[in-house]
mmCIF file of C-alpha atoms and ligand atoms in Angstrom:
data_model
loop_
_atom_site.group_PDB
_atom_site.id
_atom_site.type_symbol
_atom_site.label_atom_id
_atom_site.label_comp_id
_atom_site.label_asym_id
_atom_site.label_seq_id
_atom_site.Cartn_x
_atom_site.Cartn_y
_atom_site.Cartn_z
ATOM 1 C CA MET A 1 32.327 3.291 22.367
ATOM 2 C CA PRO A 2 32.828 4.599 19.257
ATOM 3 C CA LYS A 3 35.041 2.952 16.666
ATOM 4 C CA THR A 4 37.745 5.658 15.338
ATOM 5 C CA ALA A 5 38.539 4.645 11.974
ATOM 6 C CA PRO A 6 42.298 4.132 11.475
ATOM 7 C CA PRO A 7 44.109 6.785 9.777
ATOM 8 C CA ALA A 8 43.783 6.614 5.756
ATOM 9 C CA ALA A 9 46.850 4.812 4.497
ATOM 10 C CA GLU A 10 47.720 7.151 1.394
ATOM 11 C CA SER A 11 47.416 5.480 -1.830
ATOM 12 C CA PRO A 12 51.105 5.017 -3.048
ATOM 13 C CA ALA A 13 49.920 6.193 -6.050
ATOM 14 C CA LYS A 14 49.600 9.384 -4.707
ATOM 15 C CA ILE A 15 53.246 9.533 -3.430
ATOM 16 C CA PHE A 16 54.319 9.371 -6.883
ATOM 17 C CA ARG A 17 53.781 12.745 -9.094
ATOM 18 C CA SER A 18 52.841 13.093 -12.624
ATOM 19 C CA GLU A 19 55.806 13.339 -15.252
ATOM 20 C CA GLU A 20 55.213 17.253 -15.862
ATOM 21 C CA GLU A 21 55.996 17.571 -12.228
ATOM 22 C CA LEU A 22 58.576 14.887 -12.533
ATOM 23 C CA ALA A 23 59.838 17.308 -14.964
ATOM 24 C CA THR A 24 60.840 19.633 -12.384
ATOM 25 C CA LEU A 25 63.461 17.463 -10.527
ATOM 26 C CA PRO A 26 66.791 16.714 -11.497
ATOM 27 C CA ALA A 27 67.228 13.592 -13.435
ATOM 28 C CA SER A 28 68.766 11.513 -11.033
ATOM 29 C CA GLU A 29 65.222 11.894 -8.857
ATOM 30 C CA ARG A 30 63.063 11.338 -11.920
ATOM 31 C CA ILE A 31 64.609 7.987 -12.686
ATOM 32 C CA ARG A 32 64.488 6.996 -8.996
ATOM 33 C CA TYR A 33 60.662 7.883 -8.906
ATOM 34 C CA ARG A 34 60.177 5.637 -11.713
ATOM 35 C CA LEU A 35 61.998 2.595 -10.138
ATOM 36 C CA VAL A 36 60.757 3.259 -7.190
ATOM 37 C CA LYS A 37 56.969 3.025 -8.623
ATOM 38 C CA ALA A 38 57.971 -0.066 -10.787
ATOM 39 C CA GLN A 39 59.313 -1.639 -7.392
ATOM 40 C CA ARG A 40 62.411 -2.014 -9.294
ATOM 41 C CA ARG A 41 65.866 -2.760 -7.780
ATOM 42 C CA TYR A 42 68.172 -0.284 -8.534
ATOM 43 C CA HIS A 43 71.636 -1.614 -6.717
ATOM 44 C CA ALA A 44 74.723 -0.709 -8.407
ATOM 45 C CA ASN A 45 74.868 -3.628 -10.748
ATOM 46 C CA ASP A 46 71.362 -3.686 -11.433
ATOM 47 C CA ASN A 47 70.624 -2.295 -15.284
ATOM 48 C CA ILE A 48 68.236 0.645 -15.031
ATOM 49 C CA ALA A 49 68.086 1.848 -18.690
ATOM 50 C CA ALA A 50 64.241 0.936 -19.019
ATOM 51 C CA PHE A 51 63.316 3.900 -16.458
ATOM 52 C CA VAL A 52 65.859 6.184 -18.374
ATOM 53 C CA ARG A 53 64.201 8.583 -21.121
ATOM 54 C CA ASP A 54 65.787 10.243 -23.976
ATOM 55 C CA GLY A 55 68.326 12.672 -23.035
ATOM 56 C CA GLU A 56 68.024 11.940 -19.526
ATOM 57 C CA LEU A 57 72.057 10.660 -19.771
ATOM 58 C CA THR A 58 73.152 13.970 -20.505
ATOM 59 C CA GLU A 59 71.415 15.534 -17.631
ATOM 60 C CA LEU A 60 72.940 12.558 -15.260
ATOM 61 C CA LYS A 61 76.151 13.418 -16.548
ATOM 62 C CA ALA A 62 76.288 17.088 -15.686
ATOM 63 C CA GLU A 63 74.426 16.122 -12.096
ATOM 64 C CA VAL A 64 77.250 13.597 -11.644
ATOM 65 C CA GLN A 65 79.663 16.296 -12.539
ATOM 66 C CA ALA A 66 78.331 18.886 -10.048
ATOM 67 C CA LYS A 67 78.778 16.474 -7.424
ATOM 68 C CA LEU A 68 82.333 15.283 -8.056
ATOM 69 C CA GLN A 69 83.403 19.073 -7.847
ATOM 70 C CA GLU A 70 81.971 19.024 -4.624
ATOM 71 C CA VAL A 71 84.140 15.735 -3.475
ATOM 72 C CA LEU A 72 87.194 17.759 -4.985
ATOM 73 C CA GLN A 73 86.185 20.594 -3.170
ATOM 74 C CA ALA A 74 85.742 18.682 -0.188
ATOM 75 C CA LEU A 75 89.442 16.948 -0.546
ATOM 76 C CA VAL A 76 90.513 20.922 -0.248
ATOM 77 C CA THR A 77 91.790 20.884 -4.342
ATOM 78 C CA ASP A 78 92.130 24.160 -5.798
ATOM 79 C CA THR A 79 90.597 22.911 -9.315
ATOM 80 C CA GLU A 80 90.581 26.912 -10.452
ATOM 81 C CA SER A 81 94.323 27.372 -10.342
ATOM 82 C CA ASP A 82 95.288 23.721 -10.877
ATOM 83 C CA HIS A 83 95.181 22.976 -14.582
ATOM 84 C CA ASN A 84 95.427 19.260 -13.878
ATOM 85 C CA THR A 85 92.095 19.223 -11.874
ATOM 86 C CA ASN A 86 90.169 21.749 -13.868
ATOM 87 C CA GLU A 87 88.289 19.747 -15.528
ATOM 88 C CA THR A 88 88.393 16.575 -13.675
ATOM 89 C CA ALA A 89 84.831 16.510 -12.973
ATOM 90 C CA LYS A 90 83.861 16.451 -16.112
ATOM 91 C CA ARG A 91 85.849 14.157 -17.169
ATOM 92 C CA VAL A 92 85.293 11.609 -14.278
ATOM 93 C CA ALA A 93 81.506 12.053 -14.955
ATOM 94 C CA LYS A 94 81.682 11.389 -18.464
ATOM 95 C CA MET A 95 83.839 8.126 -17.852
ATOM 96 C CA TYR A 96 81.236 6.880 -15.064
ATOM 97 C CA VAL A 97 78.139 7.714 -17.408
ATOM 98 C CA GLU A 98 79.290 6.879 -21.156
ATOM 99 C CA GLU A 99 81.736 4.255 -20.420
ATOM 100 C CA VAL A 100 82.887 2.497 -17.008
ATOM 101 C CA PHE A 101 79.495 2.317 -15.572
ATOM 102 C CA ARG A 102 77.538 2.644 -19.152
ATOM 103 C CA GLY A 103 76.158 -1.452 -18.797
ATOM 104 C CA ARG A 104 73.831 0.254 -15.924
ATOM 105 C CA TYR A 105 72.073 2.683 -18.555
ATOM 106 C CA VAL A 106 72.016 1.165 -21.879
ATOM 107 C CA PRO A 107 69.830 -1.692 -22.912
ATOM 108 C CA MET A 108 71.503 -5.108 -23.615
ATOM 109 C CA PRO A 109 73.295 -5.251 -26.909
ATOM 110 C CA ALA A 110 71.367 -7.168 -29.589
ATOM 111 C CA VAL A 111 72.188 -10.614 -30.128
ATOM 112 C CA THR A 112 70.790 -12.812 -32.495
ATOM 113 C CA GLU A 113 70.420 -16.466 -31.844
ATOM 114 C CA PHE A 114 70.313 -19.120 -34.159
ATOM 115 C CA PRO A 115 68.538 -22.782 -33.949
ATOM 116 C CA ASN A 116 70.991 -25.396 -33.417
ATOM 117 C CA VAL A 117 70.684 -26.757 -36.829
ATOM 118 C CA GLU A 118 73.832 -28.733 -36.966
ATOM 119 C CA ARG A 119 72.516 -30.265 -33.396
ATOM 120 C CA LEU A 120 75.655 -29.695 -32.006
ATOM 121 C CA ASN A 121 76.183 -31.099 -28.613
ATOM 122 C CA GLU A 122 79.895 -30.927 -27.874
ATOM 123 C CA LEU A 123 81.288 -28.978 -24.944
ATOM 124 C CA MET A 124 82.110 -25.544 -26.721
ATOM 125 C CA ILE A 125 84.570 -22.980 -24.731
ATOM 126 C CA VAL A 126 84.453 -19.324 -25.367
ATOM 127 C CA GLY A 127 87.514 -17.410 -23.859
ATOM 128 C CA PRO A 128 89.490 -15.945 -22.328
ATOM 129 C CA ILE A 129 87.267 -12.806 -22.675
ATOM 130 C CA THR A 130 89.269 -9.779 -21.112
ATOM 131 C CA VAL A 131 86.848 -8.351 -18.900
ATOM 132 C CA ARG A 132 86.827 -5.106 -17.270
ATOM 133 C CA SER A 133 84.849 -3.859 -14.415
ATOM 134 C CA ALA A 134 85.053 -1.975 -10.784
ATOM 135 C CA CYS A 135 84.426 -2.943 -7.266
ATOM 136 C CA SER A 136 81.084 -1.604 -5.719
ATOM 137 C CA HIS A 137 82.947 -1.467 -2.105
ATOM 138 C CA HIS A 138 86.043 0.928 -3.494
ATOM 139 C CA MET A 139 85.086 1.616 -7.194
ATOM 140 C CA CYS A 140 88.465 0.414 -8.045
ATOM 141 C CA PRO A 141 88.905 -0.999 -10.839
ATOM 142 C CA ILE A 142 88.792 -4.781 -11.752
ATOM 143 C CA PHE A 143 90.618 -6.400 -14.667
ATOM 144 C CA GLY A 144 90.260 -10.240 -15.543
ATOM 145 C CA LYS A 145 89.498 -13.047 -17.701
ATOM 146 C CA VAL A 146 86.286 -15.083 -18.148
ATOM 147 C CA TRP A 147 85.803 -18.295 -19.613
ATOM 148 C CA ILE A 148 82.510 -19.841 -20.768
ATOM 149 C CA GLY A 149 81.344 -23.673 -21.366
ATOM 150 C CA ILE A 150 78.655 -24.338 -23.263
ATOM 151 C CA LEU A 151 77.052 -27.837 -23.584
ATOM 152 C CA PRO A 152 73.930 -27.144 -26.445
ATOM 153 C CA ASN A 153 71.433 -29.684 -27.136
ATOM 154 C CA GLU A 154 69.427 -29.825 -30.075
ATOM 155 C CA HIS A 155 66.846 -26.717 -28.615
ATOM 156 C CA SER A 156 69.659 -24.633 -27.428
ATOM 157 C CA ASN A 157 70.181 -21.223 -29.756
ATOM 158 C CA LEU A 158 73.549 -20.601 -30.350
ATOM 159 C CA ILE A 159 75.162 -16.876 -30.486
ATOM 160 C CA GLY A 160 77.812 -15.501 -32.339
ATOM 161 C CA LEU A 161 81.206 -15.822 -30.758
ATOM 162 C CA SER A 162 81.804 -12.468 -30.597
ATOM 163 C CA LYS A 163 78.350 -11.890 -28.591
ATOM 164 C CA TYR A 164 79.413 -13.225 -25.371
ATOM 165 C CA ALA A 165 82.397 -10.671 -24.873
ATOM 166 C CA ARG A 166 79.741 -7.919 -25.806
ATOM 167 C CA ILE A 167 76.884 -9.577 -22.973
ATOM 168 C CA ALA A 168 79.855 -10.033 -20.635
ATOM 169 C CA ASP A 169 81.125 -6.165 -21.244
ATOM 170 C CA TRP A 170 77.696 -5.052 -20.682
ATOM 171 C CA ILE A 171 77.259 -6.684 -17.226
ATOM 172 C CA MET A 172 80.914 -5.985 -16.221
ATOM 173 C CA SER A 173 80.618 -1.957 -17.127
ATOM 174 C CA ARG A 174 78.646 -1.246 -13.949
ATOM 175 C CA PRO A 175 79.879 -1.381 -10.142
ATOM 176 C CA GLN A 176 80.058 -4.999 -9.335
ATOM 177 C CA ILE A 177 80.994 -7.881 -7.393
ATOM 178 C CA GLN A 178 82.560 -10.715 -8.774
ATOM 179 C CA GLU A 179 80.405 -13.656 -7.423
ATOM 180 C CA GLU A 180 77.142 -11.545 -8.755
ATOM 181 C CA ALA A 181 78.773 -10.597 -11.969
ATOM 182 C CA VAL A 182 79.493 -14.219 -12.856
ATOM 183 C CA THR A 183 75.787 -15.017 -11.804
ATOM 184 C CA MET A 184 74.285 -12.263 -13.446
ATOM 185 C CA LEU A 185 76.473 -13.629 -16.772
ATOM 186 C CA ALA A 186 75.227 -16.929 -16.427
ATOM 187 C CA ASN A 187 71.774 -15.798 -16.024
ATOM 188 C CA GLU A 188 71.593 -13.911 -19.027
ATOM 189 C CA LEU A 189 73.279 -16.736 -21.332
ATOM 190 C CA GLN A 190 71.401 -19.528 -19.637
ATOM 191 C CA GLU A 191 68.056 -17.343 -20.928
ATOM 192 C CA ARG A 192 69.380 -16.799 -24.070
ATOM 193 C CA VAL A 193 70.922 -19.759 -25.245
ATOM 194 C CA ARG A 194 69.129 -22.470 -23.169
ATOM 195 C CA PRO A 195 71.638 -24.831 -22.735
ATOM 196 C CA ASP A 196 72.169 -28.415 -21.102
ATOM 197 C CA GLY A 197 75.120 -27.384 -19.287
ATOM 198 C CA LEU A 198 76.598 -23.641 -18.678
ATOM 199 C CA ALA A 199 80.111 -22.902 -16.730
ATOM 200 C CA ILE A 200 81.354 -19.732 -16.284
ATOM 201 C CA VAL A 201 85.035 -19.270 -14.828
ATOM 202 C CA MET A 202 86.097 -15.838 -14.173
ATOM 203 C CA GLU A 203 89.669 -15.163 -12.955
ATOM 204 C CA ALA A 204 90.625 -11.085 -11.819
ATOM 205 C CA ASP A 205 92.730 -8.706 -10.508
ATOM 206 C CA HIS A 206 90.576 -6.400 -7.888
ATOM 207 C CA PHE A 207 92.513 -2.961 -7.676
ATOM 208 C CA CYS A 208 91.532 -2.108 -4.167
ATOM 209 C CA MET A 209 94.093 -4.583 -3.238
ATOM 210 C CA HIS A 210 96.802 -3.717 -4.902
ATOM 211 C CA TRP A 211 96.592 0.395 -4.500
ATOM 212 C CA ARG A 212 95.173 0.312 -1.199
ATOM 213 C CA GLY A 213 94.482 -2.290 1.921
ATOM 214 C CA VAL A 214 97.002 -4.781 2.060
ATOM 215 C CA LYS A 215 98.618 -3.809 -1.157
ATOM 216 C CA ASP A 216 99.228 -7.466 -2.506
ATOM 217 C CA THR A 217 100.019 -7.372 -5.719
ATOM 218 C CA ASP A 218 99.548 -11.221 -6.451
ATOM 219 C CA THR A 219 96.612 -12.467 -5.208
ATOM 220 C CA SER A 220 93.957 -12.571 -7.988
ATOM 221 C CA MET A 221 90.407 -13.946 -7.416
ATOM 222 C CA VAL A 222 88.737 -16.785 -9.102
ATOM 223 C CA ASN A 223 85.038 -17.567 -9.122
ATOM 224 C CA SER A 224 82.737 -20.131 -10.703
ATOM 225 C CA VAL A 225 79.116 -20.718 -11.955
ATOM 226 C CA MET A 226 78.825 -24.718 -12.657
ATOM 227 C CA ARG A 227 74.996 -25.042 -14.432
ATOM 228 C CA GLY A 228 72.791 -28.072 -15.367
ATOM 229 C CA ALA A 229 75.125 -30.957 -16.840
ATOM 230 C CA PHE A 230 78.446 -28.948 -15.233
ATOM 231 C CA LEU A 231 77.147 -29.897 -11.839
ATOM 232 C CA LYS A 232 75.777 -33.320 -12.313
ATOM 233 C CA ASP A 233 78.923 -34.413 -14.783
ATOM 234 C CA ALA A 234 82.443 -34.585 -12.646
ATOM 235 C CA ASN A 235 83.993 -35.499 -15.723
ATOM 236 C CA LEU A 236 82.402 -32.728 -17.667
ATOM 237 C CA ARG A 237 83.595 -30.400 -15.472
ATOM 238 C CA ARG A 238 87.089 -31.575 -15.326
ATOM 239 C CA GLU A 239 87.324 -31.404 -19.076
ATOM 240 C CA PHE A 240 86.301 -27.633 -18.899
ATOM 241 C CA LEU A 241 88.613 -26.937 -16.347
ATOM 242 C CA SER A 242 91.918 -28.730 -17.890
ATOM 243 C CA LEU A 243 91.232 -26.666 -20.942
ATOM 244 C CA LEU A 244 91.511 -23.140 -19.445
ATOM 245 C CA PRO A 245 95.010 -21.762 -19.675
ATOM 246 C CA ARG A 246 94.568 -20.085 -16.314
ATOM 247 C CA LYS A 247 97.658 -18.251 -15.542
ATOM 248 C CA GLN A 248 98.153 -20.323 -11.783
ATOM 249 C CA SER A 249 97.708 -23.598 -13.156
HETATM 250 ZN ZN1 ZN B 1 87.004 -3.052 -3.450
#
């Protein structure tokens, strides 16, 4: 019996177009092609700056504006004669791309690391750092505070105090899930500072709880990540937590 060759699987390289071909597509499609080709995840809280070329953010903003205009239309809003919503699609597109979700599209802020010449090895607490984000589920605002505990060792790199806030802002300026946000922040700091112990506590108000759903105005959510010495040493953990001036404590 003659063997029939299985249909040749198309090589993945063929699916992806050249940059010239991509140039004819909307910016979001172009960026998506590059991400898929590189097998990179692009969830709402992933940073995709390495896949965005010069000028493409401007194109993205225009695309988002056009889609938001359709959302307003679907909500049966007369944006032509209603002066309040006339420019809303444009304003919101700018707010998403340039402000509240900016942490997806720009690279991490430059952070200078200093060797620990003084060989500091005492618990260091940074905070409260005010953070703003939006939940991935409802795109509703999240407002909160973050505290960071660091137990350095002689090989740790130290970073300037204001840099903790910059890195936190970069991670929070994306549609987020609080548990994932604190883990992302911990990973970033672990890699940069390489301390013996790292602890992060985030306490935040989720406006999807206040504005919709149960309309509960008092509930806030607290998450923590403990690594290294903070996991092993209950006294260190207690010391860190006792020093946080949290609102319900
Ligand atoms: Zn939500």
